[in-house]
Structure formats: C-alpha cells, structure tokens
Coordinates of C-alpha atoms in Angstrom, one line a residue:
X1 CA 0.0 0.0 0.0
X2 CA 2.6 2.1 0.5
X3 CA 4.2 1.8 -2.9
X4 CA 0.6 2.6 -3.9
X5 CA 1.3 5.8 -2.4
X6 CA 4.7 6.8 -4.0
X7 CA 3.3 5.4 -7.4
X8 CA 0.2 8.0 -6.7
X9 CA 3.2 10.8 -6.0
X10 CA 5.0 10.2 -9.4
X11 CA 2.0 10.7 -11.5
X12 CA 1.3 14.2 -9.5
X13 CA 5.2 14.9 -9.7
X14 CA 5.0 15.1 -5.5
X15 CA 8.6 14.7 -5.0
X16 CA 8.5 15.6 -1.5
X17 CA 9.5 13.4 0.7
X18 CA 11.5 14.6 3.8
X19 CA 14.2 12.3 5.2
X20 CA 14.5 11.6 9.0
X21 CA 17.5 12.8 10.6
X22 CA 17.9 9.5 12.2
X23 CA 18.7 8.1 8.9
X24 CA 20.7 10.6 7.6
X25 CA 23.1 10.1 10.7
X26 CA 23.0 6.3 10.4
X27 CA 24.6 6.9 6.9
X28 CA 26.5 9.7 7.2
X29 CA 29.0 8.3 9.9
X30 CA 30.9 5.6 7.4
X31 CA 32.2 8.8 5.6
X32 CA 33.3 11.6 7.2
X33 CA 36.6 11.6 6.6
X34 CA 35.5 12.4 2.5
X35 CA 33.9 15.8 3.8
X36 CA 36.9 17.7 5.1
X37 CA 37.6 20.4 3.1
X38 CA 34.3 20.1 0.4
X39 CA 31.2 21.9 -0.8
X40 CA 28.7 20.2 -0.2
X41 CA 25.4 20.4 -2.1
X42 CA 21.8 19.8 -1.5
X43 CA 20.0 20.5 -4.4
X44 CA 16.7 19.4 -3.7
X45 CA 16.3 20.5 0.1
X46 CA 14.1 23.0 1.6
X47 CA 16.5 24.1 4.3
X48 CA 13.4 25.0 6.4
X49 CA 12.3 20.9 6.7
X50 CA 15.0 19.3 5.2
X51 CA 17.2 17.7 7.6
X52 CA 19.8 17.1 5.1
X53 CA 20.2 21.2 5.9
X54 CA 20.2 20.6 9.8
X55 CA 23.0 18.2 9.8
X56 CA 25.6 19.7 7.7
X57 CA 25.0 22.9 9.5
X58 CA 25.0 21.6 12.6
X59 CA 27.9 19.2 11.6
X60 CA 30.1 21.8 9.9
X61 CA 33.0 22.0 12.1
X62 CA 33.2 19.0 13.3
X63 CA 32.8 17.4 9.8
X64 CA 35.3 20.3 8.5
X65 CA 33.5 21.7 5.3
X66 CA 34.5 24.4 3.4
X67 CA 31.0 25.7 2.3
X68 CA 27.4 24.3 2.3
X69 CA 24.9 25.0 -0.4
X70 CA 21.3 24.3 -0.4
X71 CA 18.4 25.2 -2.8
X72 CA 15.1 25.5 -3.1
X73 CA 12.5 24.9 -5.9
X74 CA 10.4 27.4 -6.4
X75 CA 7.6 28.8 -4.4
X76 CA 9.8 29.3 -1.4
X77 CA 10.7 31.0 1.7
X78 CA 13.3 34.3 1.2
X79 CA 13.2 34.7 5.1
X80 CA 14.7 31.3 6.5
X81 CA 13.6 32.4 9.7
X82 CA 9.7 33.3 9.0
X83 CA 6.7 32.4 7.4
X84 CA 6.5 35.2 4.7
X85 CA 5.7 33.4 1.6
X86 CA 7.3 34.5 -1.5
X87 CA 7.2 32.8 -4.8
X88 CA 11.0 33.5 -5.3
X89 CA 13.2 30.2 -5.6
X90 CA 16.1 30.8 -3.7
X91 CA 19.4 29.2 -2.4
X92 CA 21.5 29.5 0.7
X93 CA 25.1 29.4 1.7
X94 CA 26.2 28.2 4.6
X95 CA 30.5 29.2 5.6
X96 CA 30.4 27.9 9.1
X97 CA 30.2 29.8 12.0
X98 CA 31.3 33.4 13.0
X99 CA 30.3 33.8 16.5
X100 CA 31.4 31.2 18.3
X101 CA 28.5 29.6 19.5
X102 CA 28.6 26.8 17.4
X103 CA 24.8 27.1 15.7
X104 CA 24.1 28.3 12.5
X105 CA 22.3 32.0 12.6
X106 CA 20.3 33.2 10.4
X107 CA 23.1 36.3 10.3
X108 CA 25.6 33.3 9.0
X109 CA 23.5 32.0 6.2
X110 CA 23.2 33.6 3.1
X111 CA 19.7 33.6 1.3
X112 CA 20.2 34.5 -1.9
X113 CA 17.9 34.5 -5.1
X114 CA 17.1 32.3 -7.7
X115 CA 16.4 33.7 -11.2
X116 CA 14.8 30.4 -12.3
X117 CA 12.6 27.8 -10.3
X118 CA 15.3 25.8 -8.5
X119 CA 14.8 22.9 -10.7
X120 CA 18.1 20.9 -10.1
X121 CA 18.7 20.6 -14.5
X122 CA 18.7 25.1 -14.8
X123 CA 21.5 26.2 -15.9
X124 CA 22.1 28.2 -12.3
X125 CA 22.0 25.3 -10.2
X126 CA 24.4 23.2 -12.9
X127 CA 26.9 26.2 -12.0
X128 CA 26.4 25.6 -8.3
X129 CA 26.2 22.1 -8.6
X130 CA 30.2 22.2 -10.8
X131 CA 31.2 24.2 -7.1
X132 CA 30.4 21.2 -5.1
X133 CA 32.5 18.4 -4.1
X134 CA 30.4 16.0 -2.7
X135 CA 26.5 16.1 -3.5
X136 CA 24.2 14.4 -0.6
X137 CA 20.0 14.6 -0.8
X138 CA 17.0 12.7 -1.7
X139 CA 16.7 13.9 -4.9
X140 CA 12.7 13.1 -7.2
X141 CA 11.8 9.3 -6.9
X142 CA 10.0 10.2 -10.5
X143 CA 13.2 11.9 -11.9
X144 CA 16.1 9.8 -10.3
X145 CA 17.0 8.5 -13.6
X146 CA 18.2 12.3 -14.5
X147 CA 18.9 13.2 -11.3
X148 CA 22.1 10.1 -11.5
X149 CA 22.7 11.2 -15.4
X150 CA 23.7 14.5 -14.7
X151 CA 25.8 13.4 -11.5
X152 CA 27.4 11.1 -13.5
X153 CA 27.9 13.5 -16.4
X154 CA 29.5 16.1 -14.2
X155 CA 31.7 13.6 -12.3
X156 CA 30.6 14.3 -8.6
X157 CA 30.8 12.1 -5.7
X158 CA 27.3 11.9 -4.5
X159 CA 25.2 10.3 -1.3
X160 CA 21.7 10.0 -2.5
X161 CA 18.4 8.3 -1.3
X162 CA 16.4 6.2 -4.0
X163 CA 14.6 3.0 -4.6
X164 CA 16.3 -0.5 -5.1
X165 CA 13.8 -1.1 -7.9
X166 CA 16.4 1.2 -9.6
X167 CA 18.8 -1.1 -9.4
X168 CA 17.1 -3.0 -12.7
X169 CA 16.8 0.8 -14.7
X170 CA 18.7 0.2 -18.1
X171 CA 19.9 3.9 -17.0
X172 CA 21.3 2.7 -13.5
X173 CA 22.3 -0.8 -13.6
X174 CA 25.4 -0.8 -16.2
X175 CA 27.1 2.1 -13.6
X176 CA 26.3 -0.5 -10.5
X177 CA 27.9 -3.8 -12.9
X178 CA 30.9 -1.0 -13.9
X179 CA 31.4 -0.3 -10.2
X180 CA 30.6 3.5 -10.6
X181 CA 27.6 3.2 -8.8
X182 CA 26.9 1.1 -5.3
X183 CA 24.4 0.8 -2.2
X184 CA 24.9 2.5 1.0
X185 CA 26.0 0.9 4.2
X186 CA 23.3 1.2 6.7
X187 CA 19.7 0.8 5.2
X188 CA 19.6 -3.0 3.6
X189 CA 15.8 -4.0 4.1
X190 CA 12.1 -2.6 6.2
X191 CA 10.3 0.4 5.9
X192 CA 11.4 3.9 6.2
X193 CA 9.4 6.9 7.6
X194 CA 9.7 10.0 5.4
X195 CA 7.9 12.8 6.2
X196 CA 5.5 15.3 3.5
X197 CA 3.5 18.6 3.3
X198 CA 0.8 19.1 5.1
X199 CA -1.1 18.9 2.0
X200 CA -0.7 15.7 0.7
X201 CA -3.5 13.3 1.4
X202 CA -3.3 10.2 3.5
X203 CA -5.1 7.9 2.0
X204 CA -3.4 4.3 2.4
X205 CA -1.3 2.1 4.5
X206 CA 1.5 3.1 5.9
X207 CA 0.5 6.8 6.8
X208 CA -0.1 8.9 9.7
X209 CA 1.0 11.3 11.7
X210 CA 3.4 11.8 14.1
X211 CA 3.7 12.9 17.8
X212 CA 4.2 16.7 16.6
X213 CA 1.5 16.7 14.4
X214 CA 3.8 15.9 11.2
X215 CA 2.3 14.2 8.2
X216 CA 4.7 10.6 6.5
X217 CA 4.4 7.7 4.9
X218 CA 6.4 4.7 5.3
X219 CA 7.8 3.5 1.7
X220 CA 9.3 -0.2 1.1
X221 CA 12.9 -0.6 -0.5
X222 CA 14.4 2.6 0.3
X223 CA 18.3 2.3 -0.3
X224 CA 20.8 4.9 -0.2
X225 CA 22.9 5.2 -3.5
X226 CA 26.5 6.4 -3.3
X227 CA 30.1 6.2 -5.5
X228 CA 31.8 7.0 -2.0
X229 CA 33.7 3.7 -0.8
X230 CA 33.7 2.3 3.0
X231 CA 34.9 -0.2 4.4
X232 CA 31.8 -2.3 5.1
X233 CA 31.3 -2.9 1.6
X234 CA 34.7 -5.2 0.9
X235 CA 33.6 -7.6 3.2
X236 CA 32.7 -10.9 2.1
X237 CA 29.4 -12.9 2.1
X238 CA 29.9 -15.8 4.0
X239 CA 29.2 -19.0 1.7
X240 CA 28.4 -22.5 3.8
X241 CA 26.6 -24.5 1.5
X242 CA 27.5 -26.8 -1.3
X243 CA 26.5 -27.3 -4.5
X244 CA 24.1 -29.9 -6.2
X245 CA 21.7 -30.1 -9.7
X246 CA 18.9 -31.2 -7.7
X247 CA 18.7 -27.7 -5.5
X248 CA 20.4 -25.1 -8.2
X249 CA 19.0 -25.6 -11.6
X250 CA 20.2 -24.3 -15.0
X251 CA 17.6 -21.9 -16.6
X252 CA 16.5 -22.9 -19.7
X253 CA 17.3 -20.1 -21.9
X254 CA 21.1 -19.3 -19.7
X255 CA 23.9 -20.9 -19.1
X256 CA 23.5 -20.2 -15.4
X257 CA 22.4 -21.9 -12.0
X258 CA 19.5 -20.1 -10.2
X259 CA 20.1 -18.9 -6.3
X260 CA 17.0 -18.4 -4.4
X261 CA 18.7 -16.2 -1.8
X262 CA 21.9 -14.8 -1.8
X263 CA 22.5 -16.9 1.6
X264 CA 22.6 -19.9 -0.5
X265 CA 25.3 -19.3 -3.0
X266 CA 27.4 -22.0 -3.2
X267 CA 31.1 -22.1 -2.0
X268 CA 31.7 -24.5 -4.4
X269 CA 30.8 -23.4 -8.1
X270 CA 32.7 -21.2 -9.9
X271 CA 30.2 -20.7 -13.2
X272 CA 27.6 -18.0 -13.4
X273 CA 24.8 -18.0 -11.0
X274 CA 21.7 -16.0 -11.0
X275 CA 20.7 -14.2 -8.0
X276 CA 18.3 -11.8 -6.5
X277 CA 18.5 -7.9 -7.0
X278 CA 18.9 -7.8 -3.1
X279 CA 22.1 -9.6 -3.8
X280 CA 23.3 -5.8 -4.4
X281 CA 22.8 -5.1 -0.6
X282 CA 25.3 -7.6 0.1
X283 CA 27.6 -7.2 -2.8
X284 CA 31.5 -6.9 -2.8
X285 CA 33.3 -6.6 -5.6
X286 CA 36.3 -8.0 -4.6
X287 CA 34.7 -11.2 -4.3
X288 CA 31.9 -11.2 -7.0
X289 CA 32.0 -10.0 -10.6
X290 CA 28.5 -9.1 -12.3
X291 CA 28.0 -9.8 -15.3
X292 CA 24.7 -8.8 -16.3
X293 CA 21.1 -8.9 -15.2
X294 CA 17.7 -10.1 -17.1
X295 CA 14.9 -8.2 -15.7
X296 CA 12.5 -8.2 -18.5
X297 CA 10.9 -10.2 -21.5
X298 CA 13.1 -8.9 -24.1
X299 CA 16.4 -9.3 -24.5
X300 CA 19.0 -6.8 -24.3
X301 CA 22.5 -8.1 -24.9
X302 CA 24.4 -5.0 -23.6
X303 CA 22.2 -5.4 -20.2
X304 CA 21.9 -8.9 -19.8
X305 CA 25.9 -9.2 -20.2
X306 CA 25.6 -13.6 -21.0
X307 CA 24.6 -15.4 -24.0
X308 CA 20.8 -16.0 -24.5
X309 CA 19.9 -19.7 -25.4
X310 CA 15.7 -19.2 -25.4
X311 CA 13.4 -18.1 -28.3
X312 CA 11.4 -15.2 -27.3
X313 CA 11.1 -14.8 -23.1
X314 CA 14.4 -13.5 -21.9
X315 CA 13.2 -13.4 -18.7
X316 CA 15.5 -16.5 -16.4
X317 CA 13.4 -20.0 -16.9
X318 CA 13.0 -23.0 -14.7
X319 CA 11.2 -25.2 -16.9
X320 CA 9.2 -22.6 -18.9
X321 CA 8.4 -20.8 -16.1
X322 CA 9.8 -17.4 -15.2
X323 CA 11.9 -16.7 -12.0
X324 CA 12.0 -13.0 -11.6
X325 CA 14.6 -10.8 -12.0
X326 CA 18.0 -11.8 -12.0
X327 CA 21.6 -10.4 -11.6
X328 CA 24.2 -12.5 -13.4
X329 CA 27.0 -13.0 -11.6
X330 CA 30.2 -15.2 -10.9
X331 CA 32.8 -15.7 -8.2
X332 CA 36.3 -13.4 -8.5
X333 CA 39.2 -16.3 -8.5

C-alpha cells in the first residue's frame, strides 16, 4: 500500500519526501573523513524541513567543510527564519560559524535568489552544482534516472536516497555492474518513515501522523545510493553450502544456476549463477564480478551481459516458467 502511495506521487510529480535525521546520521557516519575540506550540495532541500540542511549545519565544524549550499524549488521562503511566503526560488550558503556559539544563525546564512525555479537541470543550479565536491540529498523518486545522469555527467561524488527497484533501470544498472555506482552501508531491508507537506493526502497504509502533528508515509525498499567507498562494503558474504543439480537448476534459456537467496550461493561453483537484485545489498566486488542482469521479456544483450539460449522470453526460466529478476554474476578467482 505504500508503494501505492509513492506510485500515486509520481504521476502528481509530488517529489516531496523529507528524510529523517535518524537516517541521515545512520549513513552519514561511514564517511566523514570524505567531507573535510568540500562543498557540499543539496540541491533538492528545503532548508526550512530538510534535515539534510540541519546536519551539515550543525555538523560543519566537526565534519570540517569548506561551504554548504542548499536550494530550493520554487515557491519558497526568502526569510529562512519566517513564514512570509514569497514565490522566489532561492538558495542559501552556509560558511560555518562566526560567532562562536557553534549554531548556524540566520546572520551566518546567506539567502540569496534564484532567477529560475530551483529545478536541479537550470542552468544556475548546474553552475552551483560544478562548485560542489560531494552532492548528498533525496533527490525526485520520479526523476532519479536524470537526477544520477547528470551526476554522473558532471563527475561528482554523490550520497543519494532512492529505490532498489532502480537497481534494474537500463539507465542505473550498467554504472552499479561498472562499479561507478553502489548501495549504501546502513539501510539494507524494512520500511522507512519520510515525512510530507501538510497537504498531501493520507489515503493508504503506511500513513499517519506523528507525535508533533507531522504528516509521513512509510515507503518499502528505500536504499541509499552512493560512488563513495567504506569499508563495510569489501567484506565478504559468508558461503556454507555446497552445490548440487537437484537444489540449483540451470535456466532454460542461460547458461547459469538459479540462487534463491543470496545466503545460498554455493562455496563450491565457480560458473555463473543468478541471484536476486537484493544480492546488491550484500555485494562486494572484490569477491563477486556481475556480469549482467535479465529483468524483462526482451532481450538486451548490452544489459543482460551472457549469451541467450531461449526463443522469445528472456526473462531466467526453470522449466518454462519465469523466475523473476536476476543479476548475473560469478565468483572473483
């Protein structure tokens, strides 16, 4: 039900889903010694809810940034400290503190205008986003596909919130099997709770509000998406059982064993297996290669990355019947 609700959000274009601090600390901890010296930039925040704001202002000395840079699409405050409305997109810098007590003023912030809409693809926020080092937000569910394009396109190192069902865009997937693009350490499975304006409906599963009167939803498969490295992701999966025909059969149309759960790959075959997209949660590439995936119907030999031995349904068969989506991969020797 509450996919329902972000699929409901994508055909509105309501984008606005607030992430919880809690979350962004749980993350942000495996790499702080990337941010000493950076810009960072979060270019789809609303420094007046977004807690992306809150903890790089609040974290700037001890995380030792050079400059923080938020903005805002359109239709948004000019006074960070008020509740005059203005329909000005704006965008604030943020150089640390200059008083000494350690908070971030509103005297130490710099709101400064917009002349477009704040949409992250304008020309302005390209030239603020060539500034930043490091780029960390929860950018559109519906437009994550740009959203990683242009990142990539402008070589930044980036911390960003999205859905593993991304994992299988034709757009995404050849940057996670090229080792450009991986999963964050900390969120690897369950709900999480993201707040959203006041004017969104709740209408389904999964929503409520809060203690302080504050509207969410809970969405399913939430993953954080990063090309910063730690240490957590070079360990290895542990492998404990052995292989046999009878419990890992070849698909019909692959040369390639089916693995129900990445617990079960075998620590004894060294040919290409098939394994769940979750496998990516799990994933080091110092142990595992991957090869390709087969996600859909037709075949794609660029994505798919292994010969196809089937007529028309590329999808991975088990005696003609299909076994979901499948990552390609084989052991590292």
């Amino acid at each position: 039900m509450a996919k329902r609700t972000i699929d409901k959000a994508k055909v509105a274009k309501k984008d606005e889903f607030y992430t919880q601090l809690e979350d962004i600390n749980n993350e942000l901890r495996h790499y702080r010694e990337y941010f000493r010296g950076k810009t960072v930039l979060c270019n789809c925040d609303d420094p007046r809810v977004s807690n992306f704001f809150t903890y790089f202002a609040y974290n700037f000395e001890f995380l030792g940034l050079k400059k923080l840079i938020t903005t805002c699409y359109k239709n948004q405050n000019m006074d960070l400290f008020s509740m005059n409305k203005s329909e000005q997109a704006v965008y604030l810098v943020y150089e640390g503190d200059k008083n000494g007590n350690h908070i971030p003023d509103a005297e130490e912030i710099g709101v400064k205008p917009l002349k477009g809409d704040g949409d992250f693809r304008s020309k302005e926020c390209i030239e603020l986003l060539k500034e930043a080092d490091i780029v960390v937000t929860n950018p559109p569910f519906s437009l994550f596909r740009e959203y990683v394009a242009q990142l990539m396109e402008y070589d930044k190192k980036f911390l960003i919130i999205g859905n593993v069902n991304a994992l299988s865009y034709k757009e995404i997937f050849p940057l996670v099997k090229d080792n450009r693009v991986w999963l964050g350490a900390s969120i690897h499975s369950g709900d999480r709770k993201f707040w959203v304006p006041d004017t969104y409906e709740l209408n389904a599963a999964g929503c409520g509000i809060d203690d302080d009167g504050k509207k969410f939803i809970k969405v399913k498969g939430v993953r954080w998406f990063t090309n910063l490295d730690y240490k957590e992701r070079h360990d290895d999966i542990p492998l404990y059982k052995s292989y046999s025909p009878e419990e890992y059969p070849t698909y019909d149309n692959y040369d390639a064993i089916n693995v129900g759960k990445t617990a079960e790959i075998p620590r004894d075959y060294d040919g290409v297996m098939g394994v769940p997209i979750t496998f990516i949660d799990k994933y080091n590439p110092d142990q595992f290669e991957i090869l390709g995936m087969s996600a859909s119907a037709g075949y794609n030999a660029d994505i798919v990355g292994i010969p196809f031995k089937g007529d028309k349904d590329a999808r991975p068969l088990i005696n003609g019947k299909n076994t979901y989506a499948r990552i390609f991969i084989k052991k590292r020797k």
